[in-house]
XYZ file of C-alpha atoms in Angstrom:
320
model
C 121.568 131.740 129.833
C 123.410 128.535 131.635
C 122.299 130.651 135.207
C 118.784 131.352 134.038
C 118.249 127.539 132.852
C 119.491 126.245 136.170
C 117.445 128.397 138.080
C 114.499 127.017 136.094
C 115.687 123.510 136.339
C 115.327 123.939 140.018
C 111.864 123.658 140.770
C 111.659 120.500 138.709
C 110.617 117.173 140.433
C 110.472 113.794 138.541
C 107.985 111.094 140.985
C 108.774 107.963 139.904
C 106.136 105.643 140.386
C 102.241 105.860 139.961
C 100.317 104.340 142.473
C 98.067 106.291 145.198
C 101.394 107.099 146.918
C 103.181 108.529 143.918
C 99.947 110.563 142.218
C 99.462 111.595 145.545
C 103.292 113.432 145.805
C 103.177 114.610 142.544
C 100.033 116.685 143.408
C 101.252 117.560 146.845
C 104.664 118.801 144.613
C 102.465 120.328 141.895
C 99.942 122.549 144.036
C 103.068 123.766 146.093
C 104.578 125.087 142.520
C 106.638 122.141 141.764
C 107.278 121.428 138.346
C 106.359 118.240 138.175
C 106.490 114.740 136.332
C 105.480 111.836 137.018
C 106.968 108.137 135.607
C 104.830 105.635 135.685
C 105.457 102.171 134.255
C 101.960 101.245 133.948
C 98.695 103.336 134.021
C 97.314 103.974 137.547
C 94.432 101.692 136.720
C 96.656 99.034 136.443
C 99.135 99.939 139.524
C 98.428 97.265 142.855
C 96.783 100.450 144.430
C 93.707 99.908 142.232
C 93.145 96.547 144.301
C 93.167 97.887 147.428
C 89.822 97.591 149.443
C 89.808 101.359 150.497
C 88.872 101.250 153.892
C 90.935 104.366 155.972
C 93.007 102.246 159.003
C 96.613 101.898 159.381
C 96.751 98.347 158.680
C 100.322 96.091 158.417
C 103.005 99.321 158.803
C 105.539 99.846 160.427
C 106.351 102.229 162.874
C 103.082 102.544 164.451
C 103.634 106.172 166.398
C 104.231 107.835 162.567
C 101.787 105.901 161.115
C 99.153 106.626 162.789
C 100.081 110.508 162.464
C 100.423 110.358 158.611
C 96.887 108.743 158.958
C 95.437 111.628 160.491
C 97.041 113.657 158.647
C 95.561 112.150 155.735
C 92.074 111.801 157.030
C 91.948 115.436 157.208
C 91.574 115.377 153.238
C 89.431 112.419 152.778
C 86.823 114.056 155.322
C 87.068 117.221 152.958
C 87.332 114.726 149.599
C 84.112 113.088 151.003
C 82.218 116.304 150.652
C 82.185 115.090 146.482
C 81.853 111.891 146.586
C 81.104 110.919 142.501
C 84.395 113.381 141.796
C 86.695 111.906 144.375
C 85.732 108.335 145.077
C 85.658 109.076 148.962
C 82.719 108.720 150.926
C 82.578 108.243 155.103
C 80.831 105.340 156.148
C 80.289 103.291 159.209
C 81.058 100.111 160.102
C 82.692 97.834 162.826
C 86.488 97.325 163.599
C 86.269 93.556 164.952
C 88.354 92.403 168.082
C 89.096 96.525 169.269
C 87.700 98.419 171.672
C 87.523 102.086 172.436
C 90.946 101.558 174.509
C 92.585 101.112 171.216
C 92.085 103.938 169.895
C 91.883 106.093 172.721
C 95.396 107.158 172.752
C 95.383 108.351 168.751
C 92.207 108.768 167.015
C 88.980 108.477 169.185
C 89.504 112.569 169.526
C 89.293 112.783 165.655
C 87.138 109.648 164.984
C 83.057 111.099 166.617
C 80.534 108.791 166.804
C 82.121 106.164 168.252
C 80.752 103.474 170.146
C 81.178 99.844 171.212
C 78.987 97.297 169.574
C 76.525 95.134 170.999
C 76.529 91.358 171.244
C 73.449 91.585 169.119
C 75.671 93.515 166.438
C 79.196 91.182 166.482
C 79.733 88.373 168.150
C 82.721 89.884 170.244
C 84.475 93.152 170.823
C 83.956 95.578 168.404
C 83.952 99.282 167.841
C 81.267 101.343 165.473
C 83.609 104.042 163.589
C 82.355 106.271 160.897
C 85.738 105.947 158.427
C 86.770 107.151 154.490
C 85.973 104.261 152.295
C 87.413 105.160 149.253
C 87.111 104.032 145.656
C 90.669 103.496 144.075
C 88.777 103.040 140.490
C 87.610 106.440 140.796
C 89.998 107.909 143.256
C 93.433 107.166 141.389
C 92.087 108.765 137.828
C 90.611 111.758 139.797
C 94.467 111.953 141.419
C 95.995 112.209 137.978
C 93.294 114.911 136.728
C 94.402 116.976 139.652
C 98.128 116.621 139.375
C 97.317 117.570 135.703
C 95.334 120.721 136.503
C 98.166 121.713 138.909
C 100.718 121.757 135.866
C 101.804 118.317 136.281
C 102.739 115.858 133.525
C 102.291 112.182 133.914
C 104.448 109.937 131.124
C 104.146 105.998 130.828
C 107.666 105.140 131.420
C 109.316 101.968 132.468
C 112.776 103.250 135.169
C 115.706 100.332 135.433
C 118.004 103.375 137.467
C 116.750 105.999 139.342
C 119.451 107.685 137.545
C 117.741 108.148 134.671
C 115.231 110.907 136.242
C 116.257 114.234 134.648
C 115.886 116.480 137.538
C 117.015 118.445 140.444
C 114.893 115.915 142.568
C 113.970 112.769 142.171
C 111.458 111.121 144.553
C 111.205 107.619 144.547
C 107.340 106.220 145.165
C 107.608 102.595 143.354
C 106.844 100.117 146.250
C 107.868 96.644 146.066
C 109.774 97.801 142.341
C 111.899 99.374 145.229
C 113.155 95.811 145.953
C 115.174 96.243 142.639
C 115.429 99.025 141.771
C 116.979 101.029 144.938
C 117.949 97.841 145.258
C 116.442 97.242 148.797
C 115.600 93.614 149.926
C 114.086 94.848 152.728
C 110.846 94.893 150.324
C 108.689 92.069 149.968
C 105.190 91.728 149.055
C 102.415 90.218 151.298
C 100.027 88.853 148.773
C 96.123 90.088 148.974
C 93.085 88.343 147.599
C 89.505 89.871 147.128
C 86.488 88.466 145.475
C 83.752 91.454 144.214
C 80.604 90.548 144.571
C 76.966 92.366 143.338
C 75.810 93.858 146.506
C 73.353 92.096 148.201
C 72.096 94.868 150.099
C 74.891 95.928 152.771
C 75.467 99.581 153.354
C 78.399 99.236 156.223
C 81.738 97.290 156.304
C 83.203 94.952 158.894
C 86.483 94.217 159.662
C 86.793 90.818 161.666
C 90.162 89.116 163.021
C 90.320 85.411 163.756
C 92.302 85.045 167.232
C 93.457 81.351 166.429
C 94.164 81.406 162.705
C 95.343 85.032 162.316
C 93.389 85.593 159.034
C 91.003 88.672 158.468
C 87.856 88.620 157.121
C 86.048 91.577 155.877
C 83.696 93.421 153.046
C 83.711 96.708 152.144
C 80.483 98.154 150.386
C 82.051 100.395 146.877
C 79.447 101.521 144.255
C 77.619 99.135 142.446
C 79.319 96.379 144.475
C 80.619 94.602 147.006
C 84.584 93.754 147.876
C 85.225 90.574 150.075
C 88.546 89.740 151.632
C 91.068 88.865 152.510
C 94.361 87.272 152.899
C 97.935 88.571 153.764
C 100.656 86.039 152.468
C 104.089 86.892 153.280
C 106.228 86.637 150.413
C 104.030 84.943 148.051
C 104.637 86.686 144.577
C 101.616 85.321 142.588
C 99.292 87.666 140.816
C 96.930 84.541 139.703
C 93.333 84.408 141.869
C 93.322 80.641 143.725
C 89.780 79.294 143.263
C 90.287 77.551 146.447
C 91.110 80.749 148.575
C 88.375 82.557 146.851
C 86.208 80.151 147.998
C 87.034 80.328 151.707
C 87.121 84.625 151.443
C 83.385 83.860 150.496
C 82.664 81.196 153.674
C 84.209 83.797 155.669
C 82.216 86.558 154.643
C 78.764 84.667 154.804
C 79.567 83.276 157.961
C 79.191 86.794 158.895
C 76.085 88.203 156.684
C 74.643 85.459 155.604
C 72.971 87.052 152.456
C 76.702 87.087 151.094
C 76.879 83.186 150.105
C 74.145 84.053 147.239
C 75.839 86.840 145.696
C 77.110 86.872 142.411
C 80.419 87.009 141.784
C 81.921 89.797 139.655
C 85.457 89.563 139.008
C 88.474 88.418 141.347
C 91.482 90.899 142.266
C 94.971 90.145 143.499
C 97.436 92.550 144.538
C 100.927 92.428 146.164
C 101.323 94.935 149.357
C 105.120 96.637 149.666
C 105.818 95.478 153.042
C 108.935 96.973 154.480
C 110.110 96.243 158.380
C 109.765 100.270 158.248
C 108.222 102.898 155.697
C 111.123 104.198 153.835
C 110.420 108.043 153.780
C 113.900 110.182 154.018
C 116.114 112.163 152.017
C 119.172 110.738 150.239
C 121.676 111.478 147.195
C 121.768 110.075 144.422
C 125.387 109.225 143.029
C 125.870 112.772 140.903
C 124.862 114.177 144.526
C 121.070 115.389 142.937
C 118.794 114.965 145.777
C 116.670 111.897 145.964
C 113.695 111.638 148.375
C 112.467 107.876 149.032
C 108.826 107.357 150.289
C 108.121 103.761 149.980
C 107.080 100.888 151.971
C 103.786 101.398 152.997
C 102.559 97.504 153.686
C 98.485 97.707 153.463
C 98.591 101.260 154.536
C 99.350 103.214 150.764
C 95.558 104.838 150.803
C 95.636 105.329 154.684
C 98.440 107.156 154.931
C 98.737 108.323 151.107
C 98.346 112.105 152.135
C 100.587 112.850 155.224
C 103.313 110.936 153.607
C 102.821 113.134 150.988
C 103.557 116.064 152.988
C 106.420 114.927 154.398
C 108.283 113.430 151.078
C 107.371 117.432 149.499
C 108.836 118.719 152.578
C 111.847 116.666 152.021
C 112.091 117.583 148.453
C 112.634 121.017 149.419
């Protein structure tokens, strides 16, 4: 009986930590006949990943070269997700990537990324680059996540982790972002503080993406269903979860100085989230101090949704 429960112990996983890079795992784990559970310490709706703006583009991660193949990888499923749109929260839509041209992206993704094109002066003020990318909604995108890993077999239980330790299983993969910083421990983590204002949409069906050469700060909106999400900021080490009025107000500026039709729009709520920025993702195998196996995939910066899927793959492969 001992050999016949060990064998069955062996296929179990325990992903600790619920955000877009942790559901994601556990379903990767789950649909390749893991036995899977995941520990979250708060519901996915109220996880940082819920704040993120959506838009598909490796954006603050390090190292480049493997992010920008996890991003491929992973834009192989949105284009597929995008197909059902109300189910999934991903839909493909176009827009302009401010201050790049097609140079930029000739090297990685212009064979993968059809359609485009340079914009005209008459279409931003500068150099930018037309690109039909996944937008996706994270209110719709992270419940659908958990329904999946559920249909797979999966199990997700609300549960607060002070040692990584305390995971009863074969493997243990370790997804909890900037908790990382203490519970690893690993001060490599910080968080780089985002602010959005959501808006009613006042009629703007693409997104924009603009970078200010002299002040460093990047402006954009991304068009979601039934509104509109205006950024943003990038504050290193500021821990606040609290909107500032005053930065709010400046997002908006930004934004209207740009479509105009923004400064009238009513504003819906305001979001702030905390990115796990790391000098490097974290995404390797390791022990943990009984010798079970323990897979880390953290560190993702403003990249979690972008490269959510090909990380995935390579934290199950890992697991193995």
């Amino acid at each position: 009986m001992e050999t016949e429960l060990g064998d069955e112990r062996d296929g179990e996983v325990v992903v600790v930590g619920g955000g877009v890079i942790g559901l994601t795992t556990a379903v990767v784990l789950a649909e390749r006949g893991r036995r899977v559970r995941l520990w979250t310490r708060e519901p996915a709706e109220r996880t940082t990943s819920v704040v993120a703006g959506g838009l598909w583009w490796p954006y603050r991660i390090e190292p480049v070269a493997l992010a920008q193949a996890w991003a491929l990888e992973s834009l192989d499923v949105y284009e597929e997700l995008a197909a059902r749109p109300e189910q999934t929260g991903v839909r493909m839509v176009e827009g302009v990537l401010g201050e790049t041209g097609l140079d930029e992206v000739d090297g990685w993704a212009a064979t993968r990324l059809p359609g485009l094109r340079a914009a005209s002066a008459a279409e931003y003020a500068g150099t930018g680059l037309w690109a039909r990318l996944p937008v996706i909604d994270m209110s719709t995108h992270l419940p659908w996540l958990r329904d999946r890993l559920v249909a797979a077999g999966g199990t997700v239980e609300d549960r607060a982790v002070a040692d990584l330790a305390e995971a009863d299983a074969p493997v243990v993969v370790n997804c909890t972002g900037l908790g990382a910083r203490d519970l690893v421990p690993d001060p490599a983590v910080r968080p780089v503080r985002g602010q959005l204002v959501v808006v009613e949409n006042p009629g703007i069906h693409n997104w924009l993406v603009s970078a200010d050469a002299d002040s460093g700060e990047t402006t954009y909106f991304l068009p979601q269903p039934g509104r509109l999400l205006l950024g943003g900021t990038a504050e290193e080490d500021a821990w606040s979860t609290e909107p500032d009025p005053a930065v709010a107000e400046a997002i908006v500026r930004r934004c209207a100085a740009l479509r105009p039709e923004i400064a009238g729009a009513r504003v819906l709520t305001h979001l702030v989230g905390l990115r796990p920025a790391r000098d490097a993702v974290r995404l390797e195998r390791g022990a943990l101090p009984d010798g079970r196996r323990l897979v880390h995939n953290y560190g993702h910066g403003g990249a979690g949704v972008t490269v959510a899927w090909g990380c995935a793959q390579e934290a199950a492969r890992l697991a193995s």
